[in-house]
CSV table of C-alpha atoms in Angstrom, one decimal:
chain,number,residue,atom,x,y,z
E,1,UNK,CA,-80.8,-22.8,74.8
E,2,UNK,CA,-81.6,-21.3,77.9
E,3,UNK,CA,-78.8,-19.4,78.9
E,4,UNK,CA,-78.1,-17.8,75.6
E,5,UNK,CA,-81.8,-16.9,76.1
E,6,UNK,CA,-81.2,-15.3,79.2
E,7,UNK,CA,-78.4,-13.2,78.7
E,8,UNK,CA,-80.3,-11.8,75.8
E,9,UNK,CA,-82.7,-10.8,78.1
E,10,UNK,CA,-80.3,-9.5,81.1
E,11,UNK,CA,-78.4,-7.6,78.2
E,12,UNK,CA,-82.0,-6.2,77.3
E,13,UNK,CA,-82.7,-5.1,80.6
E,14,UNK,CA,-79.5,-3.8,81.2
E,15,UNK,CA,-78.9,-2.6,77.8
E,16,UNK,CA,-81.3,0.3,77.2
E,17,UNK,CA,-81.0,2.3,80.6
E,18,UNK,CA,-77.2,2.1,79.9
E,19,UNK,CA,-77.7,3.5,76.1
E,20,UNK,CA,-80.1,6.5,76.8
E,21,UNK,CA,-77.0,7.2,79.4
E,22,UNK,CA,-74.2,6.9,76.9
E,23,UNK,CA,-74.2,10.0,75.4
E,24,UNK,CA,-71.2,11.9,75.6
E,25,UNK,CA,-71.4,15.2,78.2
E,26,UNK,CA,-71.0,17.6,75.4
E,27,UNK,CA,-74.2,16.2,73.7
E,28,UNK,CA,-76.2,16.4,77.1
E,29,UNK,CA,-75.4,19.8,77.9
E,30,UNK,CA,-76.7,21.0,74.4
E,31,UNK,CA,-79.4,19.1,74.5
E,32,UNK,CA,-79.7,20.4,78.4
E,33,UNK,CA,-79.6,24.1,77.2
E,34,UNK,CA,-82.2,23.4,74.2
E,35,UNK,CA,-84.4,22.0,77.1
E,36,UNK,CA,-84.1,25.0,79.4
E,37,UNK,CA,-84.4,27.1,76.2
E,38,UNK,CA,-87.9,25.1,75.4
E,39,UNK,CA,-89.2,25.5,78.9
E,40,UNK,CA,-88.6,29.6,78.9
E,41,UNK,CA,-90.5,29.7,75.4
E,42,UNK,CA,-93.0,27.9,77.0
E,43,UNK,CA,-93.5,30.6,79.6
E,44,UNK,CA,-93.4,33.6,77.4
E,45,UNK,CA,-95.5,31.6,74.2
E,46,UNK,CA,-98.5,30.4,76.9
E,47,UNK,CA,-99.0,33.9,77.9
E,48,UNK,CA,-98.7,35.2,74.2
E,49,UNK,CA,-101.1,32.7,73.2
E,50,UNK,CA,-103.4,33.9,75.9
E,51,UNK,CA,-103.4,30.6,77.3
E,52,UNK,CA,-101.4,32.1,81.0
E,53,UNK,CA,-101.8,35.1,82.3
E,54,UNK,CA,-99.4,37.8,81.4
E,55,UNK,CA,-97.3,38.7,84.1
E,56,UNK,CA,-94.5,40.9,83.9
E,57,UNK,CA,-92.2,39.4,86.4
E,58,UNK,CA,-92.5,35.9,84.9
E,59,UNK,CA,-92.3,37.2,81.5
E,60,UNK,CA,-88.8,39.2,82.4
E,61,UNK,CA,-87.5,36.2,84.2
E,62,UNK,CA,-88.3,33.9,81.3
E,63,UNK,CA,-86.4,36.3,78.6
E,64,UNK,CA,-83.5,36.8,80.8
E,65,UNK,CA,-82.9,32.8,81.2
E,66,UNK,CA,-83.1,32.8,77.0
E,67,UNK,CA,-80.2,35.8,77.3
E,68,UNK,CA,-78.1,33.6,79.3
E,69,UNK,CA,-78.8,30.2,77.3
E,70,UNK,CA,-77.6,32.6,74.3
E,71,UNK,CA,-74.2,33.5,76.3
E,72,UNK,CA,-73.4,30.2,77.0
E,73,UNK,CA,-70.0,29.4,75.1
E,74,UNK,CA,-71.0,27.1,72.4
E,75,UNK,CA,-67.0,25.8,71.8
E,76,UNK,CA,-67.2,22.9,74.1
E,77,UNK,CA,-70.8,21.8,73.6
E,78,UNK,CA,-70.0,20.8,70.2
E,79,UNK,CA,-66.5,18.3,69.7
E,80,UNK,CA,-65.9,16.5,66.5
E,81,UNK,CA,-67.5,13.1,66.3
E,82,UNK,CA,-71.2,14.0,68.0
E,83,UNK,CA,-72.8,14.2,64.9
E,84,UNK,CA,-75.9,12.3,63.9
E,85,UNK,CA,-74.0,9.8,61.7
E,86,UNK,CA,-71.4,9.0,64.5
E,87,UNK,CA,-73.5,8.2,67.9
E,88,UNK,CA,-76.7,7.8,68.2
E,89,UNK,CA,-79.3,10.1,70.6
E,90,UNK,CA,-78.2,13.2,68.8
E,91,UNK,CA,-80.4,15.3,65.9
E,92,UNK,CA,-76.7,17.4,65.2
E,93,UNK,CA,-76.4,16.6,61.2
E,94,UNK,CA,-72.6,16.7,60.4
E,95,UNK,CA,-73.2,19.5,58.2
E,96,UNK,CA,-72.4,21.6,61.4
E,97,UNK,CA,-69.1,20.6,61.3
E,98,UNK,CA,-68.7,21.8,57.8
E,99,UNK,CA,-70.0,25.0,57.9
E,100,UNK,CA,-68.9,26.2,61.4
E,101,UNK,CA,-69.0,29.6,60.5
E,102,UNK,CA,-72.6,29.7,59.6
E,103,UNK,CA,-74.0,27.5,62.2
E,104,UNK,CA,-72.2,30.5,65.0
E,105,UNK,CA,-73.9,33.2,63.5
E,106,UNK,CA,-77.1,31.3,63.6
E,107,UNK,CA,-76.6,31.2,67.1
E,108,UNK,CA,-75.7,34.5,67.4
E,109,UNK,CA,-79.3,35.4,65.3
E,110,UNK,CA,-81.3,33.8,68.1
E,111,UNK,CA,-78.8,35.9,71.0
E,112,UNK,CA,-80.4,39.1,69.7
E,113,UNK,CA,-83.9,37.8,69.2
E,114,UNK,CA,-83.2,36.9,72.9
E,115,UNK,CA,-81.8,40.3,73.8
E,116,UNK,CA,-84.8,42.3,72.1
E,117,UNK,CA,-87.6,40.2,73.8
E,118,UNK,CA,-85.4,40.8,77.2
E,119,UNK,CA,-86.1,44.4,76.4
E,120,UNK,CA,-89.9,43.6,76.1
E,121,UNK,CA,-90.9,41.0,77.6
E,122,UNK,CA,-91.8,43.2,80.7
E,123,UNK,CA,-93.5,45.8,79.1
E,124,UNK,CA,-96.5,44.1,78.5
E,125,UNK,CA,-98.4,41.3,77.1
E,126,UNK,CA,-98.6,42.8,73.1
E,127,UNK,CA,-95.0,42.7,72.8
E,128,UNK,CA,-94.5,39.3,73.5
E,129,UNK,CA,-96.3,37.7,70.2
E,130,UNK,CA,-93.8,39.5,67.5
E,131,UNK,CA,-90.6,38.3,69.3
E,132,UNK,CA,-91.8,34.8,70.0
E,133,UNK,CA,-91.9,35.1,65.6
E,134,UNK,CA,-88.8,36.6,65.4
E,135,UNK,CA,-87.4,33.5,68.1
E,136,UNK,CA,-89.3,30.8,66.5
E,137,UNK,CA,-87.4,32.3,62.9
E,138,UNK,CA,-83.9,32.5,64.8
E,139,UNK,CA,-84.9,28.0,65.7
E,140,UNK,CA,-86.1,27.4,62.0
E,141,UNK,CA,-83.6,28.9,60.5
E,142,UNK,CA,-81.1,26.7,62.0
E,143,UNK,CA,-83.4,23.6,62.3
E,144,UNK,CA,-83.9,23.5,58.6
E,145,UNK,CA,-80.5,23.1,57.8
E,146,UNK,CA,-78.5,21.7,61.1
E,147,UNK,CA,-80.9,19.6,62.5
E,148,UNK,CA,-82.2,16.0,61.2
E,149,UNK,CA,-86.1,14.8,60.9
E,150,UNK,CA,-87.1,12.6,63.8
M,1,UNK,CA,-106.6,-22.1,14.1
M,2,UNK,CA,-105.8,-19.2,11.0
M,3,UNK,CA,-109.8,-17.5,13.1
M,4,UNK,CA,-107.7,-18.0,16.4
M,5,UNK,CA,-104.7,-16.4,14.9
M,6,UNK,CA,-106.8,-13.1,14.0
M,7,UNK,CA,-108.6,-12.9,17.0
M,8,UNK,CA,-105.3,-12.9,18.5
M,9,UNK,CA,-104.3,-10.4,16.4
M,10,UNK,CA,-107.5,-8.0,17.1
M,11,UNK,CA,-107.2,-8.6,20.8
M,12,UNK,CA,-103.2,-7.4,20.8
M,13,UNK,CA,-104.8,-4.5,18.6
M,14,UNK,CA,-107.7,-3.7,21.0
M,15,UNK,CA,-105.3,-4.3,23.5
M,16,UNK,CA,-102.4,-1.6,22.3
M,17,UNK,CA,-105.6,1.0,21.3
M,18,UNK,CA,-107.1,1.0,24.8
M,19,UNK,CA,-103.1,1.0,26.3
M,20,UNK,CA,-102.7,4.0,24.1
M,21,UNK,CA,-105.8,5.7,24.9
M,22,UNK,CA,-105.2,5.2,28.8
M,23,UNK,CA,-101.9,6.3,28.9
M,24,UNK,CA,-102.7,9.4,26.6
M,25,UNK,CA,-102.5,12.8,28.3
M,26,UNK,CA,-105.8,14.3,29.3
M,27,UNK,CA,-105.7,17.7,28.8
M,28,UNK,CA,-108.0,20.4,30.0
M,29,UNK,CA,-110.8,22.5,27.8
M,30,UNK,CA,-109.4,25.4,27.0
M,31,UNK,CA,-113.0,26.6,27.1
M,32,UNK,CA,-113.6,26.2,30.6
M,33,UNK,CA,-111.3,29.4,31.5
M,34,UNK,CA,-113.1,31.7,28.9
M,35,UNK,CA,-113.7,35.4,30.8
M,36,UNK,CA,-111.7,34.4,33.5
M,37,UNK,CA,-108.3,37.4,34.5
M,38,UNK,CA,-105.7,36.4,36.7
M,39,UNK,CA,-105.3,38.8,39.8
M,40,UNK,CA,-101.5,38.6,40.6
M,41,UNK,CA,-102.0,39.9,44.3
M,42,UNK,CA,-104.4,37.2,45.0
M,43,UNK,CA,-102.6,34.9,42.8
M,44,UNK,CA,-99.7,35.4,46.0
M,45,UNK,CA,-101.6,33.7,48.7
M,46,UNK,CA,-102.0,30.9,46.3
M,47,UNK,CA,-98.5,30.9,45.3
M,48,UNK,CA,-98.1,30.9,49.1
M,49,UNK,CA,-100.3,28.5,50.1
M,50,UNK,CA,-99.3,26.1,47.5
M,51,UNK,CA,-96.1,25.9,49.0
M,52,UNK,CA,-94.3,26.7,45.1
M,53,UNK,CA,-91.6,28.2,46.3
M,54,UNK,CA,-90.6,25.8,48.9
M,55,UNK,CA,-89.7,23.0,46.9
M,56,UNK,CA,-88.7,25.3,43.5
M,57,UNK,CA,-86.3,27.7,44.9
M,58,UNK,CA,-82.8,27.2,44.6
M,59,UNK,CA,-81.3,24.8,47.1
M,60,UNK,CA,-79.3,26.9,49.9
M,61,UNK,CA,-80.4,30.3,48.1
M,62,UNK,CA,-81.7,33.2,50.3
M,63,UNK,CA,-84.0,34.5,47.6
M,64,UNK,CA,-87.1,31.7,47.4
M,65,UNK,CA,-89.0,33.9,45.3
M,66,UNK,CA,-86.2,32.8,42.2
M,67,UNK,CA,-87.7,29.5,41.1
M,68,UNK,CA,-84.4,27.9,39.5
M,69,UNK,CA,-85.5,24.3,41.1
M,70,UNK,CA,-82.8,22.1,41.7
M,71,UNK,CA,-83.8,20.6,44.8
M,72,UNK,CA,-84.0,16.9,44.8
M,73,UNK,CA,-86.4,14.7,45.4
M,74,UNK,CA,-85.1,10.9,46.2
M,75,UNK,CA,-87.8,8.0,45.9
M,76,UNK,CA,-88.2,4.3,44.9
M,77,UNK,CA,-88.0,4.8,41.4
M,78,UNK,CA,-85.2,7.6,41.0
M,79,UNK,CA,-84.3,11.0,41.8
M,80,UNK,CA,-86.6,13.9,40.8
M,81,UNK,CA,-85.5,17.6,40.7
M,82,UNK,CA,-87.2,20.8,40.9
M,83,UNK,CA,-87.6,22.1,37.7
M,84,UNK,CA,-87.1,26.0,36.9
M,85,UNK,CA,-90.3,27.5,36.7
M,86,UNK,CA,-89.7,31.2,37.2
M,87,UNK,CA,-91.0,33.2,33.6
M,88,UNK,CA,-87.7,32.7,32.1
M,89,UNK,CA,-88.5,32.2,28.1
M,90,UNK,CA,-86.3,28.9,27.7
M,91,UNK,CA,-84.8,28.0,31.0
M,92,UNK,CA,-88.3,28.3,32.7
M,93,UNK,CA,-92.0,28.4,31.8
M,94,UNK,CA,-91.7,32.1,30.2
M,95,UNK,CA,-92.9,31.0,26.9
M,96,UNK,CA,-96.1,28.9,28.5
M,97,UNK,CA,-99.8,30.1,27.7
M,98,UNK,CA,-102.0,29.8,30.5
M,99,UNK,CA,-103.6,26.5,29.1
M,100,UNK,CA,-100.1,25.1,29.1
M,101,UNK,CA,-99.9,26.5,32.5
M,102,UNK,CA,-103.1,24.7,33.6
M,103,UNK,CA,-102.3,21.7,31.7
M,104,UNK,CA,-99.0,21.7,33.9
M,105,UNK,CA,-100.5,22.2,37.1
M,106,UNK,CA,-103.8,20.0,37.5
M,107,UNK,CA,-103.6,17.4,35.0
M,108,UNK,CA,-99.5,16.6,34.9
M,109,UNK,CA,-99.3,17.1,31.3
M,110,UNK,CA,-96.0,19.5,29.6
M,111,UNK,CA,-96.7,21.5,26.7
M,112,UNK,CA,-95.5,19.1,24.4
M,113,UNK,CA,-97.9,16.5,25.8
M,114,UNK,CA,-95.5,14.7,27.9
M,115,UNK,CA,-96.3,13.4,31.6
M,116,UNK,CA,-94.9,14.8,34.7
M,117,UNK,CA,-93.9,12.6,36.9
M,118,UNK,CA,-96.2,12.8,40.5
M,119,UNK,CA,-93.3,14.3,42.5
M,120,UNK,CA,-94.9,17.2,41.3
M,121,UNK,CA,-98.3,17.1,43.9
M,122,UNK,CA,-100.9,17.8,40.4
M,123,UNK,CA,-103.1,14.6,42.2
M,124,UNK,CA,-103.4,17.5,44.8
M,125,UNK,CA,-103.8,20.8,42.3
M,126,UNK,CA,-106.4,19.1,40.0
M,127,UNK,CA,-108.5,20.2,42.1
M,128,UNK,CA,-107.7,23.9,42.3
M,129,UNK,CA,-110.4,26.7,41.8
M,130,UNK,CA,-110.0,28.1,38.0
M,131,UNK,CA,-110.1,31.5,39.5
M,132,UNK,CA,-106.8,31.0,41.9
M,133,UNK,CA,-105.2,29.0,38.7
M,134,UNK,CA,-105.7,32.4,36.6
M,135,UNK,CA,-104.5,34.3,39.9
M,136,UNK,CA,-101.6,32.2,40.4
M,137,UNK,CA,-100.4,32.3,36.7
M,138,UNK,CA,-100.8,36.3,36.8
M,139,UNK,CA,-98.7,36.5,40.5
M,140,UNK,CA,-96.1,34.0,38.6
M,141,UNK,CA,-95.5,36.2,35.3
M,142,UNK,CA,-94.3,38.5,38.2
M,143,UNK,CA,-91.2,36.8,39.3
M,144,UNK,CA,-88.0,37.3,38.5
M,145,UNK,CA,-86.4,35.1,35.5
M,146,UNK,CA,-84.0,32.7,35.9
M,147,UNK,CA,-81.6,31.4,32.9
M,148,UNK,CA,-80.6,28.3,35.0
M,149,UNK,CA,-81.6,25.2,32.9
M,150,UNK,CA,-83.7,22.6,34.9
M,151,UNK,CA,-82.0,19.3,35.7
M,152,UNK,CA,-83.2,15.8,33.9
M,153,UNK,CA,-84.5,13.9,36.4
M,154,UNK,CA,-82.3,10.9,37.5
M,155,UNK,CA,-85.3,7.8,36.5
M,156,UNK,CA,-84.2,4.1,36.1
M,157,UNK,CA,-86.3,1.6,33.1
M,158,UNK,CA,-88.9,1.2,33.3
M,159,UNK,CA,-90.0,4.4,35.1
M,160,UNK,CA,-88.2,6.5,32.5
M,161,UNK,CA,-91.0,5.5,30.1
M,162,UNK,CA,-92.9,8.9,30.5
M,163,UNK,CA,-96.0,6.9,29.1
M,164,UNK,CA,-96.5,4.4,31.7
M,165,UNK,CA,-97.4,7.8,33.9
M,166,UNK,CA,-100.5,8.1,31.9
M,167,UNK,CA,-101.5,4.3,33.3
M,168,UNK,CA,-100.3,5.8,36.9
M,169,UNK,CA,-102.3,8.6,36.7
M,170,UNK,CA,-105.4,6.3,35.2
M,171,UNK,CA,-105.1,4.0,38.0
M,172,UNK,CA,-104.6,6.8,41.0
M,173,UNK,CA,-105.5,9.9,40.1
M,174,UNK,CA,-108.6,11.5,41.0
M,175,UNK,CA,-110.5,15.1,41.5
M,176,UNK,CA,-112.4,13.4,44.6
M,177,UNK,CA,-111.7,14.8,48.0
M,178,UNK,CA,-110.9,12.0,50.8
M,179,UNK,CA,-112.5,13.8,53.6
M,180,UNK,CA,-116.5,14.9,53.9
M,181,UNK,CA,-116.0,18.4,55.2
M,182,UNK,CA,-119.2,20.6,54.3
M,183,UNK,CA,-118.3,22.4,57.0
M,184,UNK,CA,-115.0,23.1,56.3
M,185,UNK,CA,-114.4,23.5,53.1
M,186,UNK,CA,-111.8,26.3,53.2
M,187,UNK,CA,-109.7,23.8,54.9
M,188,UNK,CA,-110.3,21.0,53.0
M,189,UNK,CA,-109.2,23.0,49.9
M,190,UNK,CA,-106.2,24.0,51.9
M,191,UNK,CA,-104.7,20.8,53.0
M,192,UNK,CA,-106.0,18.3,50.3
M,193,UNK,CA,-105.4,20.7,46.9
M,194,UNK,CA,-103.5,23.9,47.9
M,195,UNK,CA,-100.8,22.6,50.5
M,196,UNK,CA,-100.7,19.5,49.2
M,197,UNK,CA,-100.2,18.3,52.9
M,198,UNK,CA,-100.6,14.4,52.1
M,199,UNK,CA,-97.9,14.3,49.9
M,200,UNK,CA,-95.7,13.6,53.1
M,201,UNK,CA,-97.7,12.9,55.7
M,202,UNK,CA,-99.7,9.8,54.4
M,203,UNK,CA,-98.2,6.6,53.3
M,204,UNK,CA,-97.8,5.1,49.5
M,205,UNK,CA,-98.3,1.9,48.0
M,206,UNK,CA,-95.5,0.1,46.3
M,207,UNK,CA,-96.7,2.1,43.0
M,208,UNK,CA,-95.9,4.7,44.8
M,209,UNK,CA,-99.5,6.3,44.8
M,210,UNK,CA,-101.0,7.7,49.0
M,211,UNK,CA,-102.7,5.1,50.6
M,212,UNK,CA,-106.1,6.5,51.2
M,213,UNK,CA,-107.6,4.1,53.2
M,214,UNK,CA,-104.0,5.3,55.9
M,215,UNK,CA,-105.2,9.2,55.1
M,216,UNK,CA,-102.6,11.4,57.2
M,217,UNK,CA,-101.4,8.4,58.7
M,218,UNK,CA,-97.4,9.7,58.8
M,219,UNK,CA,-95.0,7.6,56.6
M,220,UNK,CA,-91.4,7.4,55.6
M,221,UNK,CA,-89.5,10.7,55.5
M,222,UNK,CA,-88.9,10.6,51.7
M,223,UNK,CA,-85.4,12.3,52.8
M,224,UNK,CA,-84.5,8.6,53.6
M,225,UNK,CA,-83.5,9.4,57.6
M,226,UNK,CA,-86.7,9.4,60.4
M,227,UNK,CA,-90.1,9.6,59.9
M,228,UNK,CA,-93.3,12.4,58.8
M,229,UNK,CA,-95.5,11.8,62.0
M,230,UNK,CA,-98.9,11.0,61.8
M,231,UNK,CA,-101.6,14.0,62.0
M,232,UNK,CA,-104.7,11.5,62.9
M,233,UNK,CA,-106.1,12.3,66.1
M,234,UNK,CA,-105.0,8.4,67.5
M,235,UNK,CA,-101.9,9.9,67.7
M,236,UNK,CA,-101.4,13.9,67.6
M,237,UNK,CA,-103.0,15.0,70.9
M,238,UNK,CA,-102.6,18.8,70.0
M,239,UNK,CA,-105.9,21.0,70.6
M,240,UNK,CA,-106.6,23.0,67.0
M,241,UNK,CA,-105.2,26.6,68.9
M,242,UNK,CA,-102.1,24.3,69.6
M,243,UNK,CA,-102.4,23.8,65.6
M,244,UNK,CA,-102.7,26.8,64.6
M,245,UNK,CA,-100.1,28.3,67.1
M,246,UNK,CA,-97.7,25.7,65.0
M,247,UNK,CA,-98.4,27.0,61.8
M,248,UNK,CA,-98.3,30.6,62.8
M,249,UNK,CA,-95.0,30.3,64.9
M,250,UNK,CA,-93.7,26.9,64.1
M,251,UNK,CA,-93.7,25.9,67.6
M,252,UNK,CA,-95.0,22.6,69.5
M,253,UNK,CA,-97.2,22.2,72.5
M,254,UNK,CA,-93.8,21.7,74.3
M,255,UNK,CA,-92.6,24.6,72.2
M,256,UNK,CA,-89.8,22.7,70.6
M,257,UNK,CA,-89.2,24.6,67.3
M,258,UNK,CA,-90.4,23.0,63.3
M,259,UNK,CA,-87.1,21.6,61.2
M,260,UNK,CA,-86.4,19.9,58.3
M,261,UNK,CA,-88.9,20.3,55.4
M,262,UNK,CA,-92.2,21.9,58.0
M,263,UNK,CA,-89.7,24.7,58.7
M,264,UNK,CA,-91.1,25.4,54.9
M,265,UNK,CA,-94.3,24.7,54.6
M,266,UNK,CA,-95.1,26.5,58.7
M,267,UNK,CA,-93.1,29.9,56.8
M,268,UNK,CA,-95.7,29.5,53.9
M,269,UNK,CA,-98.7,29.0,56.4
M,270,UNK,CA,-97.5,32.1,58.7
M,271,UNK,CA,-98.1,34.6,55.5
M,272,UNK,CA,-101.6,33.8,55.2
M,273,UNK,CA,-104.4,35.1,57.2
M,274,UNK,CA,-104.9,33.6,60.3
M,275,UNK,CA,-108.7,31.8,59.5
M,276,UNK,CA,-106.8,30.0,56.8
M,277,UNK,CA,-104.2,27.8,60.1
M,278,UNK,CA,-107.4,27.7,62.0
M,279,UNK,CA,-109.3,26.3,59.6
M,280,UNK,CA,-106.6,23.5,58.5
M,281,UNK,CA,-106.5,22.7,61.7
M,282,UNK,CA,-110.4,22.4,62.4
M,283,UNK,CA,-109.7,20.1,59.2
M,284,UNK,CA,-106.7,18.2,61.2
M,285,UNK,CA,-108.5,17.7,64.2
M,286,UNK,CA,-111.6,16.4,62.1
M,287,UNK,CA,-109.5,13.6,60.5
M,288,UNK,CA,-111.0,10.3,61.8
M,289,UNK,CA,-108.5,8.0,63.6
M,290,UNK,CA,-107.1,5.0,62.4
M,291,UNK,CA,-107.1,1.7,64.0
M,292,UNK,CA,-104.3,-0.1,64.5
């Protein structure tokens, strides 16, 4: 009875770290570029919220870093069998898969909200509010339909 | 035993009168909106804030202002679907008066004197203002008309008894606020009756009915995958700007972006006037926290 009872709790122990690892490297480098995409909005939304002080430089820096997470080539990121229903640790619903074609030009919709708060972003702290709506549009518009409730 | 036999009798009588009476629909007096015309501009906002569109447009469409309905709504006792209510004259609600109209929107009762069924929030807009019913009504004879007939809803015995609604609605329906807010009472209106924000976010009893005593508690996504997350303040941490912010923008403290059905409801709050977030919000961060 003991044995049995130990293993289960070795497996435990050694169990969870390995599962939050198992993801495949596709799935943690999209969730890795959401992350960095997340921390930049954070930068530019604190100071349009008035809750950081605007500075240019920052700003710039923060909306060039979403330009490049938008130029990141999606193809790889995104291999058959990383939907929700197939592993675990991933939000992706399969629907993705189905309608490929929509789910790129989704992307491509938050690419130029990234481009035209690039060409903002330094020019002061008033420009920053109406592109953080038209980014936060560019997420829900592919959250509501590509990505499942927590 | 024959004087046992009739009081029986009475009893099952008695019995069957107050079932019938219970169960009947309780419609509203006409009276009540005497001198009252509908503004359709400010009937928007409550179109808006009532969230209408989001669960009556067409599934997938572009165009949310074309109520078709459609979208399904999957619970313990069947699958419920969005009705078309754009002013078509059969397909939708083109041929309504404005009684049927309120009738329809705060007391769950059809024209024809049949129950709704609750999927549609009217425990929520009972309590809407008579002016921004009148409003609304005007700003929805404004919409385009859809010929799309509305689905039948797909309801298992004994739920498909429309009647047994009318004992629901006896049991769990009431025009009683849950939360004391006299100094809030703009966003009292908005969460508990326009927005309807409950519906999800606090958890039901087996009858299906919230559980008030777990007010905004988080529950179940009715969606059947993960779960609506609990607004009380034992476990959102957000200040009422970060609130706000989320409504306006639909971002988080951590600015991760709104999905799923919020992605809605945050496009519906972002069209209203900013007092309106900050004051559900003021509301949200008044909620009082729930032991566990």
């Amino acid at each position: 009875m003991k044995t049995p009872f130990a293993a289960l709790a070795l497996l435990a122990v050694l169990g969870t770290p390995a599962l939050a690892q198992d993801l495949p490297q596709p799935v943690k480098a999209r969730q890795g570029q959401f992350n960095i995409m997340a921390l930049n909005l954070g930068v530019l939304g604190g100071m349009a919220r008035g809750t950081v002080e605007y500075d240019a430089e920052a700003a710039q820096a923060a909306a060039d870093s979403l330009v490049a997470v938008s130029s990141l080539s999606q193809g790889a990121m995104w291999p058959d069998g990383t939907d929700d229903g197939s592993i675990a640790g991933t939000r992706a619903k399969a629907d993705i898969w189905g309608n490929m074609d929509d789910f790129t030009s989704k992307w491509a919709d938050f690419g130029e909200a990234a481009t035209a708060m690039a060409a903002a972003a330094g020019t002061g702290r008033d420009a920053l509010g109406p592109n953080m709506g038209a980014l936060g549009n560019a997420c829900k518009a592919c959250h509501d339909t590509y990505r499942a409730p927590e | 035993m024959r004087s046992f036999l009739k009081l029986l009798v009475l009893a099952a009588i008695v019995g069957a009168g107050i079932g019938l009476w219970v169960t009947a629909p309780n419609r509203v007096d006409a009276a009540r909106f005497d001198g009252l015309t509908g503004d359709a501009a400010r009937g928007e906002t409550v179109f808006t804030a009532a969230g209408c569109a989001s669960c009556h447009h067409a599934k997938g469409s572009e165009d949310k202002l074309l109520l078709t309905g459609g979208m399904e709504f999957v619970s313990d006792f069947g699958t419920f679907y969005a009705p078309n209510i754009s002013p078509h004259p059969e397909a939708g609600i083109g041929g309504w008066s404005f009684e049927d109209f309120a009738n329809a929107v705060t007391r769950g009762v059809s024209p024809e004197g049949q129950h709704y069924y609750p999927a549609f929030p009217y425990t929520a807009y009972t309590k809407m203002q008579d002016q921004d019913l009148s409003d609304l009504w005007a700003y929805m004879q404004t919409l385009d008309p859809s010929d799309v007939a509305s689905k039948p809803h797909d309801v298992g015995f004994p739920f498909n008894i429309r009647r047994s609604v009318g004992g629901w609605k006896f049991l769990f329906m009431s025009d009683d606020y849950v939360i004391e807010a006299a100094d809030n009472e703009r966003g009292r209106y908005l969460v508990e009756t326009l927005a309807h924000c409950a519906e999800c976010h606090t958890p039901r009893n087996p009858l299906g009915a919230l559980d008030k005593a777990r007010w905004m508690g988080g529950a179940p996504n009715p969606s059947g995958s993960g779960t609506i997350p609990a607004l009380t303040p034992d476990k959102l941490d957000w200040s009422a700007a970060d609130v706000a912010y989320y409504l306006e923008s639909g971002f988080t403290p951590s600015f991760d972006a709104v999905g799923g059905h919020m992605a809605e409801v945050v496009e519906n709050f972002a069209a209203l006037p900013a007092e309106d977030r900050e004051a559900v919000a003021a509301y949200i961060k008044a909620l009082p926290p729930l032991d566990e």
